[in-house]
C-alpha cells in the first residue's frame, strides 16, 4: 500500500526529511509563523536548519521553504532551536521587526578537551540573532553570546534561547548542563535585545536530570510557569516514560526572582509516546498558544515505517488556560473547528466508519467509571477505577510503542480525540491530561468503536487543510 494515507491534514510536517522542535513561533504582521528544526539530509547526516511554515489562521499552513541555514562558522554544525520576539515598530519601514534568537551549534572533534557528548570540550554554543521585516528575507546573523560569556558553572551544553519582554526589559532563558551534570536554566536581561547580562541561575532543589533543554515561560492569570525538558529522569510506572521529559514548574513568584524550583511540582505536558520540546507564544489577541514536537529521539519505536521519506510532525496549536487547581489546561485552538464536517451523533455503544482517516471525536458529560474507545482494530483507550490506558492492539502497528497509563483519581469526565491519519492527540478532562502519539494505521478509512456512557457524543469528519501546503515550494 502507498504511504499517501499517512500524510497529515492539519499537523505541520515536512514533505520530505526530518522535523524536530518547533522554533520561532509568533504572530507577526498579521500572519502566524511556525519554524521548526529541519534536517534535509536525514537519515544520512545530521545538519539542522530552520524550515518555515506560514498561516493566516493556525489551520491552513503553507511551506515557505528553508529559512535559516548553517552558513557562518558560529553555526556550522546546526542552526539549533530558538524563539521569536516581535519588536513593535522597530523595523526600518516603521513596522514590527521579527527577531529570531537561536543557538549556533559547533562541534570540533579535534579539540583535545572533546569528550563523549562534547560536554566539557569540542562544542561551542553561540546565541545568535537574525531579524526580518517581512518574514521572508533575513538580516545578517549577529553572535550575541559565546561559551566564554556563560558562567563557569556551565559545561559546553547551553542552548535554546527563549526571549520575551516584561516591563521595560527583554529576558532570555537558556537551557544548560552544569559541571556536576545537573540541568538548570540561565536567565539573561537586556535593554536592547543585543547586549545581555546574566541575571539569575535557576536550579531545582534536588538534582532533576543532567540537562534541561528548551526552556520556556508561560504567564497566565498573574502566575509564572517555567517550562523545560529535563534529560535523564529515571522512568517510572506512570511518569517520565519517554526517553526525555517535557513539563513545567508552577512558580510561587516571578521567574525574574526565582533561583530554585521545587522539582516535586514538575507537571508533564503530555503522557503520549511522541511529545517533546514544546514552545509557546502569545497571539495578538492575548491567547497563550503551545505547539510541541510530536516525536522524540527515542530509538525504542519507529516513526518512519517502511522507508517513509519524512519523519515527525508538530502538534496542533493548543490554547493554554489556567485550571481551578492552578495548573495549565491545553485545548486545540478554536480555529480548528472550522475543519469540521457534519457531526454524527454517537450512542453510548456505537460503531462508525468514516471515509477519511481524519476526525474530531468528542464525548461530554461522561457517566460511570469505565469506558473504552477502539480505533480501527489498532488502538485502544480504556479507563477503569483510577487510571486510563492507551494500548496498541497490534505489535506491528505499535512499532515499539508500549502501553501508557495515566492515573486519574477523579475518573474521566470528558474526552476529545483528534485523529489525523498518522497522528493522534487525546485530550482528557478539558485538557488536564493529554496523550500525543503517532500511529501508522493499515486502513485508509477510520473505524470508531466506543462504549462510553455520556450525556453527549459526536464524531466530526475533518477536512484536509494541508493538501496544498507544499505547492510551488523548493526542497
Ligand atoms: C531538543 C534539541 C534542542 C536543540 C535541538 C537540536 O530536541 O536537542 O536542545 O536545540 O533539539 O535539533
CSV table of C-alpha atoms and ligand atoms in Angstrom, one decimal:
chain,number,residue,atom,x,y,z
A,1,UNK,CA,0.0,0.0,0.0
A,2,UNK,CA,1.2,3.5,-0.7
A,3,UNK,CA,2.2,5.8,2.2
A,4,UNK,CA,-0.1,8.6,1.0
A,5,UNK,CA,-2.7,7.9,3.6
A,6,UNK,CA,-0.2,8.8,6.3
A,7,UNK,CA,0.2,12.3,5.0
A,8,UNK,CA,-1.2,14.8,7.6
A,9,UNK,CA,-4.2,17.1,7.0
A,10,UNK,CA,-3.8,19.6,9.9
A,11,UNK,CA,-0.5,18.8,11.6
A,12,UNK,CA,2.6,20.6,10.3
A,13,UNK,CA,5.1,18.1,8.8
A,14,UNK,CA,7.9,18.4,6.1
A,15,UNK,CA,7.1,17.0,2.8
A,16,UNK,CA,10.4,15.1,2.9
A,17,UNK,CA,13.1,14.5,5.6
A,18,UNK,CA,13.3,15.2,9.3
A,19,UNK,CA,11.5,17.6,11.7
A,20,UNK,CA,12.0,18.2,15.4
A,21,UNK,CA,11.4,21.1,17.7
A,22,UNK,CA,9.1,24.0,16.8
A,23,UNK,CA,11.1,27.2,16.7
A,24,UNK,CA,10.3,30.9,16.4
A,25,UNK,CA,6.6,30.6,16.9
A,26,UNK,CA,4.9,34.0,16.6
A,27,UNK,CA,2.2,36.2,15.1
A,28,UNK,CA,4.0,38.8,13.0
A,29,UNK,CA,2.4,41.5,10.8
A,30,UNK,CA,-0.9,39.5,10.9
A,31,UNK,CA,0.3,36.1,9.9
A,32,UNK,CA,1.2,33.1,12.1
A,33,UNK,CA,4.8,31.8,11.7
A,34,UNK,CA,6.0,28.3,12.7
A,35,UNK,CA,9.6,27.4,12.1
A,36,UNK,CA,11.0,24.0,13.1
A,37,UNK,CA,14.2,22.1,13.3
A,38,UNK,CA,14.7,20.5,9.8
A,39,UNK,CA,17.3,18.1,8.7
A,40,UNK,CA,17.2,17.7,4.9
A,41,UNK,CA,20.0,15.1,4.9
A,42,UNK,CA,18.1,12.7,7.2
A,43,UNK,CA,18.7,9.8,7.5
A,44,UNK,CA,22.3,10.0,6.3
A,45,UNK,CA,23.7,13.1,8.1
A,46,UNK,CA,22.6,15.5,10.9
A,47,UNK,CA,22.5,19.1,9.9
A,48,UNK,CA,19.8,21.2,11.5
A,49,UNK,CA,18.2,24.2,9.7
A,50,UNK,CA,15.0,26.1,10.3
A,51,UNK,CA,12.2,25.4,7.9
A,52,UNK,CA,9.3,27.8,7.8
A,53,UNK,CA,5.5,27.5,7.6
A,54,UNK,CA,3.1,30.4,7.5
A,55,UNK,CA,-0.6,30.5,8.2
A,56,UNK,CA,-3.4,33.1,8.2
A,57,UNK,CA,-5.4,31.2,10.8
A,58,UNK,CA,-3.4,28.5,12.6
A,59,UNK,CA,-5.1,25.8,10.5
A,60,UNK,CA,-4.1,26.3,6.8
A,61,UNK,CA,-0.3,26.3,6.6
A,62,UNK,CA,2.0,26.9,3.7
A,63,UNK,CA,5.5,25.6,3.4
A,64,UNK,CA,7.8,28.6,2.8
A,65,UNK,CA,10.9,26.6,2.5
A,66,UNK,CA,14.2,26.5,4.4
A,67,UNK,CA,14.6,29.9,6.1
A,68,UNK,CA,17.8,29.7,8.2
A,69,UNK,CA,20.7,27.5,7.1
A,70,UNK,CA,24.1,26.8,8.6
A,71,UNK,CA,26.3,29.4,6.8
A,72,UNK,CA,28.6,31.1,9.4
A,73,UNK,CA,31.4,29.5,11.4
A,74,UNK,CA,29.4,30.0,14.6
A,75,UNK,CA,26.5,27.7,13.5
A,76,UNK,CA,28.4,25.4,11.2
A,77,UNK,CA,27.0,22.2,12.8
A,78,UNK,CA,23.4,23.3,13.2
A,79,UNK,CA,21.0,26.2,13.5
A,80,UNK,CA,19.6,24.9,16.7
A,81,UNK,CA,16.4,25.7,18.5
A,82,UNK,CA,15.3,29.2,19.5
A,83,UNK,CA,12.4,31.6,19.7
A,84,UNK,CA,10.9,34.7,18.1
A,85,UNK,CA,10.4,38.2,19.7
A,86,UNK,CA,8.4,40.7,17.7
A,87,UNK,CA,9.7,44.2,18.4
A,88,UNK,CA,6.8,46.7,17.8
A,89,UNK,CA,7.6,49.4,15.3
A,90,UNK,CA,11.3,48.6,15.3
A,91,UNK,CA,11.7,47.8,11.5
A,92,UNK,CA,13.2,50.4,9.1
A,93,UNK,CA,9.8,50.8,7.5
A,94,UNK,CA,8.3,51.7,10.9
A,95,UNK,CA,6.5,48.3,11.2
A,96,UNK,CA,7.2,45.5,13.5
A,97,UNK,CA,10.6,43.7,13.4
A,98,UNK,CA,10.8,39.9,13.7
A,99,UNK,CA,13.8,39.0,15.9
A,100,UNK,CA,14.8,35.3,15.8
A,101,UNK,CA,17.2,34.1,18.5
A,102,UNK,CA,18.7,30.6,18.2
A,103,UNK,CA,21.8,28.6,19.2
A,104,UNK,CA,24.5,28.1,16.7
A,105,UNK,CA,25.9,24.6,17.3
A,106,UNK,CA,29.6,24.0,16.6
A,107,UNK,CA,31.3,20.6,17.1
A,108,UNK,CA,35.1,20.2,17.0
A,109,UNK,CA,36.1,16.6,17.5
A,110,UNK,CA,39.8,17.6,17.2
A,111,UNK,CA,39.6,19.8,20.4
A,112,UNK,CA,41.8,17.9,22.9
A,113,UNK,CA,39.2,18.6,25.5
A,114,UNK,CA,36.4,16.9,23.4
A,115,UNK,CA,34.7,14.1,25.3
A,116,UNK,CA,31.7,11.8,24.7
A,117,UNK,CA,28.7,14.0,24.1
A,118,UNK,CA,31.0,17.0,23.8
A,119,UNK,CA,30.2,18.0,27.4
A,120,UNK,CA,33.4,19.6,28.6
A,121,UNK,CA,35.0,20.4,25.2
A,122,UNK,CA,34.7,20.1,21.5
A,123,UNK,CA,31.5,22.1,21.4
A,124,UNK,CA,30.5,25.7,21.0
A,125,UNK,CA,27.1,27.1,21.8
A,126,UNK,CA,26.6,30.5,20.3
A,127,UNK,CA,23.5,32.6,20.8
A,128,UNK,CA,22.7,34.3,17.6
A,129,UNK,CA,20.2,37.0,16.4
A,130,UNK,CA,18.7,37.3,13.0
A,131,UNK,CA,16.0,39.9,12.1
A,132,UNK,CA,13.4,40.2,9.4
A,133,UNK,CA,10.9,42.9,8.4
A,134,UNK,CA,8.8,40.7,6.1
A,135,UNK,CA,9.2,37.2,7.4
A,136,UNK,CA,10.8,36.1,4.1
A,137,UNK,CA,14.2,37.8,3.9
A,138,UNK,CA,16.6,37.9,6.8
A,139,UNK,CA,19.4,40.1,8.1
A,140,UNK,CA,23.0,39.0,8.6
A,141,UNK,CA,23.5,36.9,11.7
A,142,UNK,CA,24.9,38.5,14.9
A,143,UNK,CA,26.5,36.4,17.6
A,144,UNK,CA,25.4,37.7,21.0
A,145,UNK,CA,26.8,35.2,23.5
A,146,UNK,CA,29.6,32.6,23.2
A,147,UNK,CA,30.9,29.9,25.6
A,148,UNK,CA,33.3,32.3,27.3
A,149,UNK,CA,30.3,34.6,28.2
A,150,UNK,CA,28.5,31.9,30.2
A,151,UNK,CA,29.2,31.5,33.9
A,152,UNK,CA,31.9,28.9,34.7
A,153,UNK,CA,29.4,26.6,36.3
A,154,UNK,CA,28.3,25.7,32.7
A,155,UNK,CA,29.5,22.8,30.6
A,156,UNK,CA,29.5,23.2,26.8
A,157,UNK,CA,25.8,22.4,26.8
A,158,UNK,CA,23.9,25.7,26.7
A,159,UNK,CA,21.1,26.3,24.2
A,160,UNK,CA,17.6,27.1,23.1
A,161,UNK,CA,17.1,30.8,23.8
A,162,UNK,CA,13.5,31.9,24.7
A,163,UNK,CA,13.2,35.6,24.6
A,164,UNK,CA,10.3,37.7,25.8
A,165,UNK,CA,9.5,41.3,27.0
A,166,UNK,CA,8.4,42.1,30.5
A,167,UNK,CA,8.2,45.7,31.8
A,168,UNK,CA,11.0,47.7,30.1
A,169,UNK,CA,13.4,44.8,29.6
A,170,UNK,CA,13.9,41.8,27.4
A,171,UNK,CA,14.7,38.5,29.1
A,172,UNK,CA,16.3,35.3,27.7
A,173,UNK,CA,16.1,31.8,29.2
A,174,UNK,CA,18.8,29.3,28.2
A,175,UNK,CA,18.8,25.6,29.0
A,176,UNK,CA,22.0,24.3,30.4
A,177,UNK,CA,24.0,21.5,32.0
A,178,UNK,CA,26.4,22.3,34.8
A,179,UNK,CA,29.8,20.8,35.8
A,180,UNK,CA,28.1,18.4,38.1
A,181,UNK,CA,25.8,17.1,35.4
A,182,UNK,CA,22.8,18.9,36.8
A,183,UNK,CA,20.2,20.5,34.5
A,184,UNK,CA,19.4,24.2,35.1
A,185,UNK,CA,18.4,27.5,33.4
A,186,UNK,CA,20.2,30.7,32.8
A,187,UNK,CA,18.2,33.9,32.8
A,188,UNK,CA,19.6,36.9,31.0
A,189,UNK,CA,18.4,40.5,30.8
A,190,UNK,CA,18.8,43.1,28.0
A,191,UNK,CA,17.6,46.6,27.3
A,192,UNK,CA,18.1,46.5,23.6
A,193,UNK,CA,18.0,42.8,22.6
A,194,UNK,CA,21.6,42.8,21.6
A,195,UNK,CA,23.7,43.0,24.7
A,196,UNK,CA,22.8,40.7,27.5
A,197,UNK,CA,23.8,40.4,31.2
A,198,UNK,CA,23.3,37.4,33.4
A,199,UNK,CA,20.6,37.9,36.0
A,200,UNK,CA,19.9,34.5,37.6
A,201,UNK,CA,20.7,30.8,37.5
A,202,UNK,CA,17.6,28.7,38.2
A,203,UNK,CA,18.2,25.2,39.7
A,204,UNK,CA,16.0,22.5,41.2
A,205,UNK,CA,16.2,21.9,45.0
A,206,UNK,CA,17.3,18.4,44.3
A,207,UNK,CA,19.1,17.4,41.1
A,208,UNK,CA,16.5,16.8,38.4
A,209,UNK,CA,18.2,15.3,35.3
A,210,UNK,CA,21.6,16.2,33.8
A,211,UNK,CA,20.4,18.7,31.2
A,212,UNK,CA,17.4,21.0,30.7
A,213,UNK,CA,16.6,21.7,27.1
A,214,UNK,CA,14.2,24.1,25.5
A,215,UNK,CA,13.3,26.4,28.5
A,216,UNK,CA,10.1,28.4,28.1
A,217,UNK,CA,7.9,30.8,30.1
A,218,UNK,CA,4.1,30.8,30.3
A,219,UNK,CA,2.4,33.8,32.1
A,220,UNK,CA,-1.3,33.3,32.8
A,221,UNK,CA,-3.6,34.7,35.5
A,222,UNK,CA,-0.8,36.6,37.2
A,223,UNK,CA,1.3,33.4,37.6
A,224,UNK,CA,4.5,32.3,36.0
A,225,UNK,CA,5.0,28.7,34.8
A,226,UNK,CA,8.6,27.8,34.0
A,227,UNK,CA,8.8,25.0,31.4
A,228,UNK,CA,11.8,22.9,30.3
A,229,UNK,CA,12.8,19.5,29.0
A,230,UNK,CA,14.8,17.6,31.6
A,231,UNK,CA,17.0,14.8,30.2
A,232,UNK,CA,18.0,11.9,32.5
A,233,UNK,CA,15.0,11.3,34.7
A,234,UNK,CA,14.6,7.7,35.6
A,235,UNK,CA,11.5,6.1,34.0
A,236,UNK,CA,8.7,5.3,36.5
A,237,UNK,CA,5.5,3.3,36.2
A,238,UNK,CA,3.2,6.2,35.3
A,239,UNK,CA,5.7,9.1,34.9
A,240,UNK,CA,8.6,10.1,32.8
A,241,UNK,CA,8.0,7.2,30.4
A,242,UNK,CA,9.5,8.9,27.4
A,243,UNK,CA,13.3,8.9,26.9
A,244,UNK,CA,13.3,12.6,27.9
A,245,UNK,CA,10.6,14.7,29.5
A,246,UNK,CA,8.7,17.9,28.8
A,247,UNK,CA,6.9,19.8,31.5
A,248,UNK,CA,6.7,22.9,33.7
A,249,UNK,CA,7.1,24.1,37.3
A,250,UNK,CA,4.3,26.3,38.6
A,251,UNK,CA,6.3,29.1,40.3
A,252,UNK,CA,5.4,30.6,43.6
A,253,UNK,CA,6.6,34.1,42.5
A,254,UNK,CA,8.0,35.8,39.4
A,255,UNK,CA,10.5,33.9,37.2
A,256,UNK,CA,12.6,37.1,37.4
A,257,UNK,CA,13.3,36.5,41.1
A,258,UNK,CA,13.4,32.7,41.1
A,259,UNK,CA,16.6,30.9,42.0
A,260,UNK,CA,15.2,27.5,43.0
A,261,UNK,CA,12.3,25.5,41.7
A,262,UNK,CA,10.7,22.5,43.5
A,263,UNK,CA,11.2,19.5,41.3
A,264,UNK,CA,8.3,17.7,43.0
A,265,UNK,CA,6.0,20.3,41.5
A,266,UNK,CA,7.0,19.4,37.9
A,267,UNK,CA,4.0,18.7,35.7
A,268,UNK,CA,4.3,16.7,32.4
A,269,UNK,CA,2.7,18.4,29.5
A,270,UNK,CA,1.7,15.1,27.8
A,271,UNK,CA,1.8,11.4,28.5
A,272,UNK,CA,1.9,10.2,24.9
A,273,UNK,CA,4.8,8.4,23.2
A,274,UNK,CA,5.5,11.3,20.8
A,275,UNK,CA,5.9,14.6,22.5
A,276,UNK,CA,8.9,16.8,23.3
A,277,UNK,CA,10.4,20.3,23.1
A,278,UNK,CA,7.2,22.4,23.1
A,279,UNK,CA,7.3,26.1,22.7
A,280,UNK,CA,4.7,28.8,23.4
A,281,UNK,CA,3.9,32.2,22.1
A,282,UNK,CA,1.3,34.9,22.8
A,283,UNK,CA,-1.0,35.7,19.9
A,284,UNK,CA,-2.2,39.3,19.2
A,285,UNK,CA,-5.5,38.5,20.9
A,286,UNK,CA,-3.7,37.6,24.1
A,287,UNK,CA,-4.0,33.8,23.9
A,288,UNK,CA,-1.1,31.7,25.1
A,289,UNK,CA,-0.5,29.0,22.4
A,290,UNK,CA,1.6,25.9,22.7
A,291,UNK,CA,3.0,23.8,19.9
A,292,UNK,CA,5.1,20.7,20.6
A,293,UNK,CA,7.3,18.4,18.6
A,294,UNK,CA,5.1,15.2,18.0
A,295,UNK,CA,8.1,12.9,18.1
A,296,UNK,CA,11.1,12.1,20.2
A,297,UNK,CA,14.7,10.8,19.8
A,298,UNK,CA,13.5,7.5,21.3
A,299,UNK,CA,15.0,4.6,19.5
A,300,UNK,CA,12.6,2.2,21.1
A,301,UNK,CA,10.0,3.0,18.5
A,302,UNK,CA,9.7,3.9,14.8
A,303,UNK,CA,8.1,6.9,13.3
A,304,UNK,CA,9.1,6.3,9.7
A,305,UNK,CA,7.9,2.7,8.9
A,306,UNK,CA,8.8,1.0,5.6
A,307,UNK,CA,11.0,3.6,4.2
A,308,UNK,CA,8.7,6.6,4.6
A,309,UNK,CA,10.8,9.5,3.4
A,310,UNK,CA,9.6,12.0,6.0
A,311,UNK,CA,9.6,11.8,9.8
A,312,UNK,CA,7.7,13.5,12.6
A,313,UNK,CA,5.3,16.4,12.8
A,314,UNK,CA,4.2,19.2,15.2
A,315,UNK,CA,1.1,19.0,17.4
A,316,UNK,CA,-1.8,21.2,16.6
A,317,UNK,CA,-1.6,24.7,18.2
A,318,UNK,CA,-3.1,24.4,21.7
A,319,UNK,CA,-4.5,27.2,23.7
A,320,UNK,CA,-3.4,27.3,27.3
A,321,UNK,CA,-5.7,28.3,30.1
A,322,UNK,CA,-5.4,28.2,33.9
A,323,UNK,CA,-7.5,25.4,35.6
A,324,UNK,CA,-9.1,25.9,39.1
A,325,UNK,CA,-6.3,23.7,40.5
A,326,UNK,CA,-3.7,26.3,39.5
A,327,UNK,CA,-2.3,24.0,36.7
A,328,UNK,CA,-2.5,24.6,33.0
A,329,UNK,CA,-5.0,23.2,30.5
A,330,UNK,CA,-4.3,22.6,26.8
A,331,UNK,CA,-7.0,22.7,24.2
A,332,UNK,CA,-6.9,22.7,20.3
A,333,UNK,CA,-7.3,26.3,19.2
A,334,UNK,CA,-10.9,27.1,18.3
A,335,UNK,CA,-10.0,27.8,14.6
A,336,UNK,CA,-9.5,24.0,14.1
A,337,UNK,CA,-13.3,23.6,14.4
A,338,UNK,CA,-13.6,25.2,11.0
A,339,UNK,CA,-12.4,21.9,9.5
A,340,UNK,CA,-15.4,20.0,10.9
A,341,UNK,CA,-17.9,18.5,8.6
A,342,UNK,CA,-21.4,17.5,9.7
A,343,UNK,CA,-21.3,15.9,13.1
A,344,UNK,CA,-22.6,12.3,13.5
A,345,UNK,CA,-24.1,11.7,16.9
A,346,UNK,CA,-22.7,8.7,18.8
A,347,UNK,CA,-24.6,6.4,21.1
A,348,UNK,CA,-23.1,5.1,24.3
A,349,UNK,CA,-22.3,1.9,22.5
A,350,UNK,CA,-21.6,2.6,18.9
A,351,UNK,CA,-19.7,1.7,15.8
A,352,UNK,CA,-18.9,4.1,12.9
A,353,UNK,CA,-16.8,4.2,9.8
A,354,UNK,CA,-15.5,7.4,8.2
A,355,UNK,CA,-14.2,7.6,4.7
A,356,UNK,CA,-11.1,9.5,5.6
A,357,UNK,CA,-8.7,8.9,8.4
A,358,UNK,CA,-9.3,12.4,9.9
A,359,UNK,CA,-11.8,13.1,12.7
A,360,UNK,CA,-12.6,15.1,15.8
A,361,UNK,CA,-14.3,12.8,18.3
A,362,UNK,CA,-16.0,14.5,21.3
A,363,UNK,CA,-17.6,12.9,24.4
A,364,UNK,CA,-19.1,15.2,27.1
A,365,UNK,CA,-20.7,14.5,30.5
A,366,UNK,CA,-19.2,11.0,30.7
A,367,UNK,CA,-21.0,8.9,33.2
A,368,UNK,CA,-19.7,6.0,35.3
A,369,UNK,CA,-16.2,4.9,35.9
A,370,UNK,CA,-15.4,2.8,32.8
A,371,UNK,CA,-15.2,3.4,29.2
A,372,UNK,CA,-13.5,2.1,26.0
A,373,UNK,CA,-12.7,3.5,22.6
A,374,UNK,CA,-11.1,1.4,19.9
A,375,UNK,CA,-9.9,3.0,16.6
A,376,UNK,CA,-9.7,0.6,13.7
A,377,UNK,CA,-8.5,-2.6,15.4
A,378,UNK,CA,-5.3,-0.9,16.3
A,379,UNK,CA,-5.5,1.4,19.2
A,380,UNK,CA,-7.5,1.1,22.4
A,381,UNK,CA,-8.1,3.8,25.0
A,382,UNK,CA,-9.8,2.5,28.1
A,383,UNK,CA,-10.3,3.6,31.7
A,384,UNK,CA,-11.4,1.8,34.8
A,385,UNK,CA,-11.1,2.7,38.5
A,386,UNK,CA,-8.4,5.4,38.8
A,387,UNK,CA,-6.4,5.0,35.6
A,388,UNK,CA,-6.6,5.4,31.9
A,389,UNK,CA,-4.6,3.2,29.5
A,390,UNK,CA,-3.5,3.7,25.9
A,391,UNK,CA,-2.7,0.5,24.2
A,392,UNK,CA,-1.8,-0.6,20.7
A,393,UNK,CA,-3.6,-3.9,19.9
A,394,UNK,CA,-1.2,-4.9,17.2
A,395,UNK,CA,2.5,-5.1,17.7
A,396,UNK,CA,3.3,-4.3,14.1
A,397,UNK,CA,1.3,-1.1,14.2
A,398,UNK,CA,2.7,-0.2,17.6
A,399,UNK,CA,6.2,-0.1,16.1
A,400,UNK,CA,7.6,-0.4,19.6
A,401,UNK,CA,5.1,1.8,21.5
A,402,UNK,CA,4.2,0.2,24.8
A,403,UNK,CA,1.1,0.8,27.0
A,404,UNK,CA,0.8,4.2,28.6
A,405,UNK,CA,-1.0,4.5,31.9
A,406,UNK,CA,-2.2,7.8,33.3
A,407,UNK,CA,-3.5,8.0,36.9
A,408,UNK,CA,-6.9,9.7,37.0
A,409,UNK,CA,-8.1,9.8,40.7
A,410,UNK,CA,-11.3,11.6,39.6
A,411,UNK,CA,-12.1,9.5,36.6
A,412,UNK,CA,-12.9,10.7,33.1
A,413,UNK,CA,-15.5,13.5,32.7
A,414,UNK,CA,-14.9,14.3,29.0
A,415,UNK,CA,-12.8,13.2,26.2
A,416,UNK,CA,-11.7,14.7,22.8
A,417,UNK,CA,-9.7,12.7,20.3
A,418,UNK,CA,-8.1,14.3,17.2
A,419,UNK,CA,-7.3,11.7,14.5
A,420,UNK,CA,-5.2,12.9,11.6
A,421,UNK,CA,-4.0,9.9,9.5
A,422,UNK,CA,-0.8,9.1,11.4
A,423,UNK,CA,-1.2,11.5,14.3
A,424,UNK,CA,-3.4,11.0,17.4
A,425,UNK,CA,-4.0,13.6,20.1
A,426,UNK,CA,-6.1,12.7,23.1
A,427,UNK,CA,-7.4,15.4,25.4
A,428,UNK,CA,-8.9,14.2,28.7
A,429,UNK,CA,-10.9,16.2,31.3
A,430,UNK,CA,-10.9,19.5,29.4
A,431,UNK,CA,-7.2,19.2,28.5
A,432,UNK,CA,-5.9,18.5,32.0
A,433,UNK,CA,-4.3,15.3,30.7
A,434,UNK,CA,-3.1,14.6,27.2
A,435,UNK,CA,-1.6,11.8,25.1
A,436,UNK,CA,0.0,12.6,21.8
A,437,UNK,CA,1.1,9.5,19.8
A,438,UNK,CA,2.0,8.7,16.2
A,439,UNK,CA,0.1,5.8,14.7
A,440,UNK,CA,0.5,4.3,11.2
A,441,UNK,CA,-2.9,2.7,10.5
A,442,UNK,CA,-3.3,0.0,8.0
A,443,UNK,CA,-6.6,1.3,6.6
A,444,UNK,CA,-7.5,4.4,4.7
A,445,UNK,CA,-10.9,4.6,6.4
A,446,UNK,CA,-11.3,5.2,10.1
A,447,UNK,CA,-13.4,2.9,12.2
A,448,UNK,CA,-14.6,4.1,15.6
A,449,UNK,CA,-15.9,1.6,18.2
A,450,UNK,CA,-17.0,3.1,21.5
A,451,UNK,CA,-18.5,2.0,24.8
A,452,UNK,CA,-18.7,5.4,26.6
A,453,UNK,CA,-21.9,6.3,28.5
A,454,UNK,CA,-22.3,10.0,28.4
A,455,UNK,CA,-24.6,13.0,28.0
A,456,UNK,CA,-23.5,13.8,24.5
A,457,UNK,CA,-21.1,12.5,21.9
A,458,UNK,CA,-20.3,13.4,18.4
A,459,UNK,CA,-17.9,12.4,15.6
A,460,UNK,CA,-16.9,15.1,13.1
A,461,UNK,CA,-15.1,14.2,9.9
A,462,UNK,CA,-12.4,16.8,9.3
A,463,UNK,CA,-11.2,18.4,6.1
A,464,UNK,CA,-7.7,18.2,4.8
A,465,UNK,CA,-6.3,21.7,5.4
A,466,UNK,CA,-2.8,21.0,4.1
A,467,UNK,CA,-3.5,19.5,0.7
A,468,UNK,CA,-1.8,22.5,-1.0
A,469,UNK,CA,0.8,23.2,1.8
A,470,UNK,CA,3.7,22.2,-0.4
A,471,UNK,CA,2.6,23.7,-3.7
A,472,UNK,CA,5.4,25.5,-5.5
A,473,UNK,CA,8.0,25.2,-2.8
A,474,UNK,CA,11.5,24.1,-3.4
A,475,UNK,CA,13.1,21.4,-1.3
B,1,LIG,C1,15.7,19.4,21.6
B,1,LIG,C2,17.0,19.7,21.0
B,1,LIG,C3,17.5,21.1,21.4
B,1,LIG,C4,18.4,21.5,20.3
B,1,LIG,C5,17.7,20.9,19.1
B,1,LIG,C6,18.6,20.4,18.0
B,1,LIG,O1,15.0,18.4,20.9
B,1,LIG,O2,18.0,18.8,21.3
B,1,LIG,O3,18.0,21.3,22.6
B,1,LIG,O4,18.5,22.9,20.1
B,1,LIG,O5,17.0,19.8,19.6
B,1,LIG,O6,17.9,19.9,16.9
